[in-house]
Short mmCIF file of C-alpha atoms and ligand atoms in Angstrom, two decimals:
data_model
loop_
_atom_site.label_atom_id
_atom_site.label_comp_id
_atom_site.label_asym_id
_atom_site.label_seq_id
_atom_site.Cartn_x
_atom_site.Cartn_y
_atom_site.Cartn_z
CA UNK C 1 11.06 -8.66 31.36
CA UNK C 2 11.88 -9.02 27.64
CA UNK C 3 12.29 -5.72 25.85
CA UNK C 4 11.32 -4.68 22.31
CA UNK C 5 12.47 -1.74 20.21
CA UNK C 6 10.22 0.52 18.19
CA UNK C 7 10.55 3.67 16.09
CA UNK C 8 7.83 5.87 17.57
CA UNK C 9 6.00 8.91 16.22
CA UNK C 10 5.36 11.03 19.30
CA UNK C 11 3.92 14.11 17.56
CA UNK C 12 2.93 14.83 13.96
CA UNK C 13 5.60 16.35 11.78
CA UNK C 14 8.51 15.12 13.88
CA UNK C 15 11.19 12.50 13.32
CA UNK C 16 10.59 9.03 14.68
CA UNK C 17 12.49 8.19 17.86
CA UNK C 18 13.79 4.80 18.98
CA UNK C 19 12.14 3.62 22.19
CA UNK C 20 12.44 0.48 24.25
CA UNK C 21 9.33 -1.05 25.79
CA UNK C 22 8.38 -4.30 27.45
CA UNK C 23 7.29 -6.87 24.87
CA UNK C 24 3.47 -6.85 25.07
CA UNK C 25 1.42 -9.97 25.70
CA UNK C 26 -1.26 -10.90 23.17
CA UNK C 27 -4.82 -10.52 24.46
CA UNK C 28 -7.71 -12.77 23.49
CA UNK C 29 -7.84 -13.21 19.71
CA UNK C 30 -4.43 -11.58 19.23
CA UNK C 31 -1.01 -12.77 18.24
CA UNK C 32 2.41 -11.41 19.10
CA UNK C 33 4.51 -11.16 15.95
CA UNK C 34 8.29 -11.09 16.00
CA UNK C 35 8.94 -8.83 13.03
CA UNK C 36 11.34 -9.89 10.29
CA UNK C 37 10.65 -7.01 7.88
CA UNK C 38 8.27 -4.09 7.51
CA UNK C 39 7.71 -2.17 4.30
CA UNK C 40 7.68 1.62 4.21
CA UNK C 41 4.53 2.94 2.51
CA UNK C 42 3.64 6.40 1.31
CA UNK C 43 0.73 6.35 3.74
CA UNK C 44 3.30 6.30 6.55
CA UNK C 45 4.36 9.75 5.36
CA UNK C 46 0.74 10.93 5.58
CA UNK C 47 0.51 9.52 9.13
CA UNK C 48 3.76 11.22 10.10
CA UNK C 49 2.73 14.52 8.51
CA UNK C 50 -0.59 14.43 10.40
CA UNK C 51 -2.63 14.46 7.18
CA UNK C 52 -5.05 11.67 8.12
CA UNK C 53 -8.11 12.26 10.35
CA UNK C 54 -8.36 11.14 14.00
CA UNK C 55 -4.72 10.19 14.53
CA UNK C 56 -3.43 8.58 17.70
CA UNK C 57 -0.09 9.52 19.24
CA UNK C 58 2.28 8.13 20.16
CA UNK C 59 2.09 5.53 17.43
CA UNK C 60 4.46 3.08 15.78
CA UNK C 61 3.97 3.38 11.99
CA UNK C 62 4.23 0.50 9.55
CA UNK C 63 1.56 -1.70 7.99
CA UNK C 64 3.47 -4.08 5.71
CA UNK C 65 4.62 -6.52 8.37
CA UNK C 66 6.22 -9.88 7.74
CA UNK C 67 7.13 -11.84 10.85
CA UNK C 68 6.77 -14.99 12.83
CA UNK C 69 4.21 -15.90 15.47
CA UNK C 70 5.93 -15.53 18.84
CA UNK C 71 2.88 -16.06 21.06
CA UNK C 72 -0.86 -16.46 20.67
CA UNK C 73 -3.62 -15.15 22.90
CA UNK C 74 -6.65 -17.00 24.17
CA UNK C 75 -8.92 -18.42 21.51
CA UNK C 76 -6.48 -18.10 18.59
CA UNK C 77 -6.45 -21.13 16.32
CA UNK C 78 -4.61 -21.76 13.09
CA UNK C 79 -1.38 -19.92 13.88
CA UNK C 80 1.36 -22.23 15.09
CA UNK C 81 4.29 -20.74 17.00
CA UNK C 82 7.01 -19.74 14.54
CA UNK C 83 4.67 -19.66 11.53
CA UNK C 84 5.29 -16.86 9.08
CA UNK C 85 2.49 -14.29 8.91
CA UNK C 86 1.71 -11.01 7.22
CA UNK C 87 -0.04 -8.10 8.92
CA UNK C 88 -1.69 -5.54 6.62
CA UNK C 89 -3.18 -2.03 6.96
CA UNK C 90 -6.65 -3.33 7.87
CA UNK C 91 -6.00 -4.14 11.54
CA UNK C 92 -9.54 -4.94 12.67
CA UNK C 93 -13.15 -4.19 11.80
CA UNK C 94 -16.29 -4.04 13.94
CA UNK C 95 -18.10 -6.85 12.15
CA UNK C 96 -21.54 -5.36 12.85
CA UNK C 97 -21.83 -2.10 10.89
CA UNK C 98 -23.81 -2.07 7.62
CA UNK C 99 -20.58 -2.14 5.59
CA UNK C 100 -19.12 -5.10 7.44
CA UNK C 101 -22.39 -6.99 7.13
CA UNK C 102 -22.52 -6.28 3.40
CA UNK C 103 -19.03 -7.73 2.83
CA UNK C 104 -17.51 -4.27 2.39
CA UNK C 105 -15.33 -4.34 5.48
CA UNK C 106 -12.84 -1.99 3.82
CA UNK C 107 -15.43 0.73 4.52
CA UNK C 108 -16.11 -0.32 8.15
CA UNK C 109 -17.46 2.49 10.35
CA UNK C 110 -15.28 1.50 13.27
CA UNK C 111 -12.02 -0.01 12.03
CA UNK C 112 -8.48 -0.16 13.39
CA UNK C 113 -5.60 0.46 11.04
CA UNK C 114 -2.15 -0.97 11.62
CA UNK C 115 0.50 1.69 12.09
CA UNK C 116 -2.11 4.47 12.31
CA UNK C 117 -4.74 3.81 14.98
CA UNK C 118 -2.91 0.83 16.44
CA UNK C 119 0.83 0.24 16.69
CA UNK C 120 2.47 -1.14 13.58
CA UNK C 121 5.64 -2.69 12.31
CA UNK C 122 8.49 -0.19 12.65
CA UNK C 123 9.55 -2.35 15.59
CA UNK C 124 10.92 -5.69 16.64
CA UNK C 125 7.50 -6.90 17.81
CA UNK C 126 3.85 -6.07 17.23
CA UNK C 127 0.48 -7.23 18.45
CA UNK C 128 -2.09 -8.03 15.77
CA UNK C 129 -5.64 -9.30 15.60
CA UNK C 130 -5.28 -12.91 14.45
CA UNK C 131 -8.39 -12.66 12.27
CA UNK C 132 -6.70 -9.97 10.17
CA UNK C 133 -3.33 -11.70 9.70
CA UNK C 134 -2.47 -13.91 6.76
CA UNK C 135 -0.34 -17.02 6.62
CA UNK C 136 2.63 -16.52 4.31
CA UNK C 137 4.56 -19.25 2.49
CA UNK C 138 7.75 -20.54 4.09
CA UNK C 139 9.84 -19.81 1.02
CA UNK C 140 10.73 -16.33 -0.13
CA UNK C 141 12.64 -13.48 1.41
CA UNK C 142 10.95 -11.59 4.28
CA UNK C 143 11.91 -8.16 2.96
CA UNK C 144 10.77 -8.96 -0.57
CA UNK C 145 7.39 -10.17 0.69
CA UNK C 146 6.73 -7.09 2.85
CA UNK C 147 5.67 -4.67 0.06
CA UNK C 148 2.97 -7.13 -1.01
CA UNK C 149 1.11 -6.41 2.23
CA UNK C 150 -0.01 -2.91 1.21
CA UNK C 151 1.45 -1.83 -2.11
CA UNK C 152 0.38 -5.23 -3.38
CA UNK C 153 -2.98 -5.61 -1.65
CA UNK C 154 -4.39 -2.11 -2.05
CA UNK C 155 -2.73 -1.95 -5.46
CA UNK C 156 -4.61 -5.12 -6.37
CA UNK C 157 -7.93 -3.69 -5.23
CA UNK C 158 -7.24 -0.59 -7.36
CA UNK C 159 -6.24 -2.76 -10.29
CA UNK C 160 -9.46 -4.79 -10.14
CA UNK C 161 -11.48 -1.57 -10.09
CA UNK C 162 -9.69 -0.44 -13.24
CA UNK C 163 -11.54 -3.13 -15.20
CA UNK C 164 -10.47 -5.48 -17.94
CA UNK C 165 -9.11 -3.11 -20.58
CA UNK C 166 -5.79 -3.90 -22.21
CA UNK C 167 -4.17 -0.44 -22.23
CA UNK C 168 -3.44 0.54 -18.64
CA UNK C 169 -1.78 3.68 -17.30
CA UNK C 170 -0.01 3.78 -13.92
CA UNK C 171 0.62 7.27 -12.52
CA UNK C 172 3.39 7.26 -9.94
CA UNK C 173 5.78 4.37 -10.52
CA UNK C 174 6.62 3.43 -6.94
CA UNK C 175 6.09 0.35 -4.81
CA UNK C 176 2.49 -0.35 -5.84
CA UNK C 177 2.94 0.34 -9.55
CA UNK C 178 6.05 -1.81 -9.83
CA UNK C 179 4.09 -4.76 -8.41
CA UNK C 180 0.88 -4.24 -10.39
CA UNK C 181 2.80 -3.63 -13.62
CA UNK C 182 4.18 -7.16 -13.30
CA UNK C 183 0.68 -8.59 -12.80
CA UNK C 184 -0.71 -6.60 -15.75
CA UNK C 185 2.09 -7.65 -18.08
CA UNK C 186 1.69 -11.28 -17.00
CA UNK C 187 -1.98 -10.94 -17.96
CA UNK C 188 -1.00 -9.61 -21.38
CA UNK C 189 -1.90 -5.96 -20.85
CA UNK C 190 0.04 -3.00 -22.17
CA UNK C 191 1.38 -0.91 -19.29
CA UNK C 192 2.07 2.80 -19.66
CA UNK C 193 4.08 4.24 -16.79
CA UNK C 194 3.86 7.91 -15.80
CA UNK C 195 6.48 9.35 -13.46
CA UNK C 196 7.47 12.77 -12.21
CA UNK C 197 8.50 14.70 -15.34
CA UNK C 198 12.19 14.11 -15.98
CA UNK C 199 12.52 11.11 -13.64
CA UNK C 200 14.43 9.04 -16.14
CA UNK C 201 15.53 6.49 -13.55
CA UNK C 202 11.92 5.62 -12.74
CA UNK C 203 11.03 5.52 -16.43
CA UNK C 204 13.92 3.17 -17.17
CA UNK C 205 12.86 1.02 -14.23
CA UNK C 206 9.31 0.79 -15.61
CA UNK C 207 10.62 -0.19 -19.06
CA UNK C 208 12.89 -2.82 -17.51
CA UNK C 209 9.79 -4.46 -16.01
CA UNK C 210 8.08 -4.55 -19.40
CA UNK C 211 6.14 -1.29 -19.68
CA UNK C 212 5.50 -0.54 -23.37
CA UNK C 213 5.88 3.18 -22.72
CA UNK C 214 7.19 5.35 -19.91
CA UNK C 215 7.16 9.11 -19.69
CA UNK C 216 6.36 12.13 -17.57
CA UNK C 217 2.89 12.59 -16.06
CA UNK C 218 2.55 15.77 -18.14
CA UNK C 219 2.85 13.73 -21.37
CA UNK C 220 0.10 11.97 -23.30
CA UNK C 221 0.58 8.24 -23.87
CA UNK C 222 1.04 6.98 -27.46
CA UNK C 223 -2.40 5.31 -27.38
CA UNK C 224 -5.63 6.21 -25.54
CA UNK C 225 -5.90 4.21 -22.32
CA UNK C 226 -8.72 1.94 -21.21
CA UNK C 227 -7.96 2.77 -17.60
CA UNK C 228 -5.49 4.57 -15.39
CA UNK C 229 -4.59 4.08 -11.75
CA UNK C 230 -3.17 7.03 -9.83
CA UNK C 231 -0.82 5.88 -7.07
CA UNK C 232 0.88 9.24 -6.53
CA UNK C 233 -0.84 11.49 -3.93
CA UNK C 234 -1.16 14.34 -6.41
CA UNK C 235 -4.65 15.64 -7.20
CA UNK C 236 -3.42 17.46 -10.30
CA UNK C 237 -2.94 14.05 -11.91
CA UNK C 238 -6.72 13.43 -11.98
CA UNK C 239 -7.54 15.69 -14.94
CA UNK C 240 -4.37 14.52 -16.73
CA UNK C 241 -5.40 10.88 -16.33
CA UNK C 242 -8.98 11.63 -17.45
CA UNK C 243 -7.53 13.21 -20.56
CA UNK C 244 -5.47 10.09 -21.25
CA UNK C 245 -8.35 7.57 -21.01
CA UNK C 246 -10.71 6.85 -23.87
CA UNK C 247 -14.53 7.02 -23.88
CA UNK C 248 -15.95 4.86 -21.11
CA UNK C 249 -12.49 4.65 -19.51
CA UNK C 250 -11.79 4.54 -15.81
CA UNK C 251 -9.52 6.54 -13.55
CA UNK C 252 -8.90 4.93 -10.16
CA UNK C 253 -7.36 6.90 -7.30
CA UNK C 254 -5.44 4.28 -5.34
CA UNK C 255 -3.99 6.39 -2.55
CA UNK C 256 -5.39 7.02 0.89
CA UNK C 257 -4.65 10.72 0.75
CA UNK C 258 -4.31 13.13 -2.15
CA UNK C 259 -3.77 16.84 -2.57
CA UNK C 260 -6.75 18.85 -3.86
CA UNK C 261 -7.97 18.14 -7.37
CA UNK C 262 -7.93 21.26 -9.54
CA UNK C 263 -11.03 22.25 -11.50
CA UNK C 264 -11.31 20.80 -14.99
CA UNK C 265 -13.70 20.98 -17.96
CA UNK C 266 -16.63 18.61 -17.82
CA UNK C 267 -15.61 17.34 -21.26
CA UNK C 268 -12.81 15.37 -19.56
CA UNK C 269 -15.35 13.34 -17.59
CA UNK C 270 -18.08 13.20 -20.20
CA UNK C 271 -18.59 10.19 -22.49
CA UNK C 272 -18.99 7.89 -19.52
CA UNK C 273 -15.53 8.15 -18.13
CA UNK C 274 -15.49 6.96 -14.51
CA UNK C 275 -13.54 8.49 -11.67
CA UNK C 276 -13.38 6.47 -8.46
CA UNK C 277 -11.33 5.96 -5.33
CA UNK C 278 -10.20 2.87 -3.49
CA UNK C 279 -10.30 2.74 0.29
CA UNK C 280 -8.31 0.23 2.30
CA UNK C 281 -8.70 -3.48 1.58
CA UNK C 282 -10.82 -6.45 2.49
CA UNK C 283 -9.45 -9.76 3.69
CA UNK C 284 -10.82 -11.30 0.50
CA UNK C 285 -8.61 -8.93 -1.53
CA UNK C 286 -5.64 -10.10 0.50
CA UNK C 287 -6.31 -13.81 0.09
CA UNK C 288 -6.85 -13.36 -3.63
CA UNK C 289 -3.71 -11.33 -4.22
CA UNK C 290 -1.39 -13.36 -1.99
CA UNK C 291 -2.38 -16.45 -3.99
CA UNK C 292 -2.00 -14.71 -7.34
CA UNK C 293 1.33 -12.93 -6.79
CA UNK C 294 3.47 -16.11 -6.93
CA UNK C 295 1.56 -17.35 -10.00
CA UNK C 296 2.27 -14.06 -11.73
CA UNK C 297 5.93 -14.35 -10.74
CA UNK C 298 5.86 -11.01 -8.94
CA UNK C 299 9.34 -10.11 -7.77
CA UNK C 300 9.62 -6.97 -5.70
CA UNK C 301 12.62 -4.70 -5.82
CA UNK C 302 13.49 -3.57 -2.31
CA UNK C 303 16.06 -1.42 -0.56
CA UNK C 304 16.72 -2.61 2.98
CA UNK C 305 17.27 -0.24 5.91
CA UNK C 306 18.00 -1.09 9.53
CA UNK C 307 15.10 -0.25 11.86
CA UNK C 308 17.08 2.63 13.40
CA UNK C 309 17.34 4.21 9.91
CA UNK C 310 13.55 4.47 9.47
CA UNK C 311 13.78 8.26 9.13
CA UNK C 312 16.28 7.87 6.26
CA UNK C 313 14.00 5.40 4.50
CA UNK C 314 11.07 7.81 4.83
CA UNK C 315 13.16 10.70 3.50
CA UNK C 316 14.29 8.64 0.51
CA UNK C 317 10.68 7.71 -0.25
CA UNK C 318 9.52 11.30 0.10
CA UNK C 319 12.21 12.56 -2.26
CA UNK C 320 11.77 9.76 -4.80
CA UNK C 321 15.33 8.54 -4.28
CA UNK C 322 14.56 4.83 -4.58
CA UNK C 323 13.07 2.42 -7.11
CA UNK C 324 10.63 -0.15 -5.85
CA UNK C 325 10.05 -0.29 -2.11
CA UNK C 326 11.92 0.59 1.08
CA UNK C 327 11.85 -2.08 3.77
CA UNK C 328 12.95 -1.90 7.42
CA UNK C 329 14.73 -4.91 8.83
CA UNK C 330 15.02 -4.95 12.63
ZN1 LIG B 1 -17.73 -2.43 10.56
ZN1 LIG B 2 0.28 1.37 2.66
#
């Protein structure tokens, strides 16, 4: 029986362990993906730390999967063997709840999430629901495509919610911000990058991508912002971002988990400032962004790690020791 390898989270708050398992067979509507690369997302840290509700253990993290179709289950059309596909965070939805029926499947009452409530991509193989996978172009590097699958897709949903204003702030200049900054600059917007105070490497990285200003999250930008997106999981950034946006401005919380937001004066929200969060993604977001990214010339910066070094990649992400995105290559 063919064997696959996976880095498994057996209990919250522990290191991942390498396990061998039989390669699973795809059920009806599913595909078996032979993984070529899987991005490491901050949400994986929240899964590992046990910070998300209703976890499932053991679980294989990873929801930025790029791979090739190795087998298809009954009733799967449109995915030829060997075709390159992407598997995102949204693993499946119920299709019948009020949110699904209203075209808001990102809010589905009964979803499955890749690498959280179903096994993900820190592995050589994964099973995915074919209806939630996306064809990827044949050209382009697997590892460089991987961060588009979450940092790109959920970043894009956050970006759209930020509105059309030309002065944009990005708090937390990691995988998502480095992708969306490129889109914003391509669209002619002025990007202001906020990093951990004193993180000059991240600030230089943001400037190298075309940000007009980069500084610490405790600093005020040189101009009032039309909108800000918070990608860092730090609730204390919310009042800082509200302070940096102008009247009628928007602050979008793009992460799936955030520490508590401290109290702040109502004056920071007044004058029709908006504060909103983004949850998950829809397949429409994915189709839209995967078509737009090549037009915008998005080029991700990645650091590759072997699958067995997943714990090192996670530690580097946690400590802010890398620019761009970490990607596991089995
Ligand atoms: Zn639903
Ligand atoms: Zn993610």
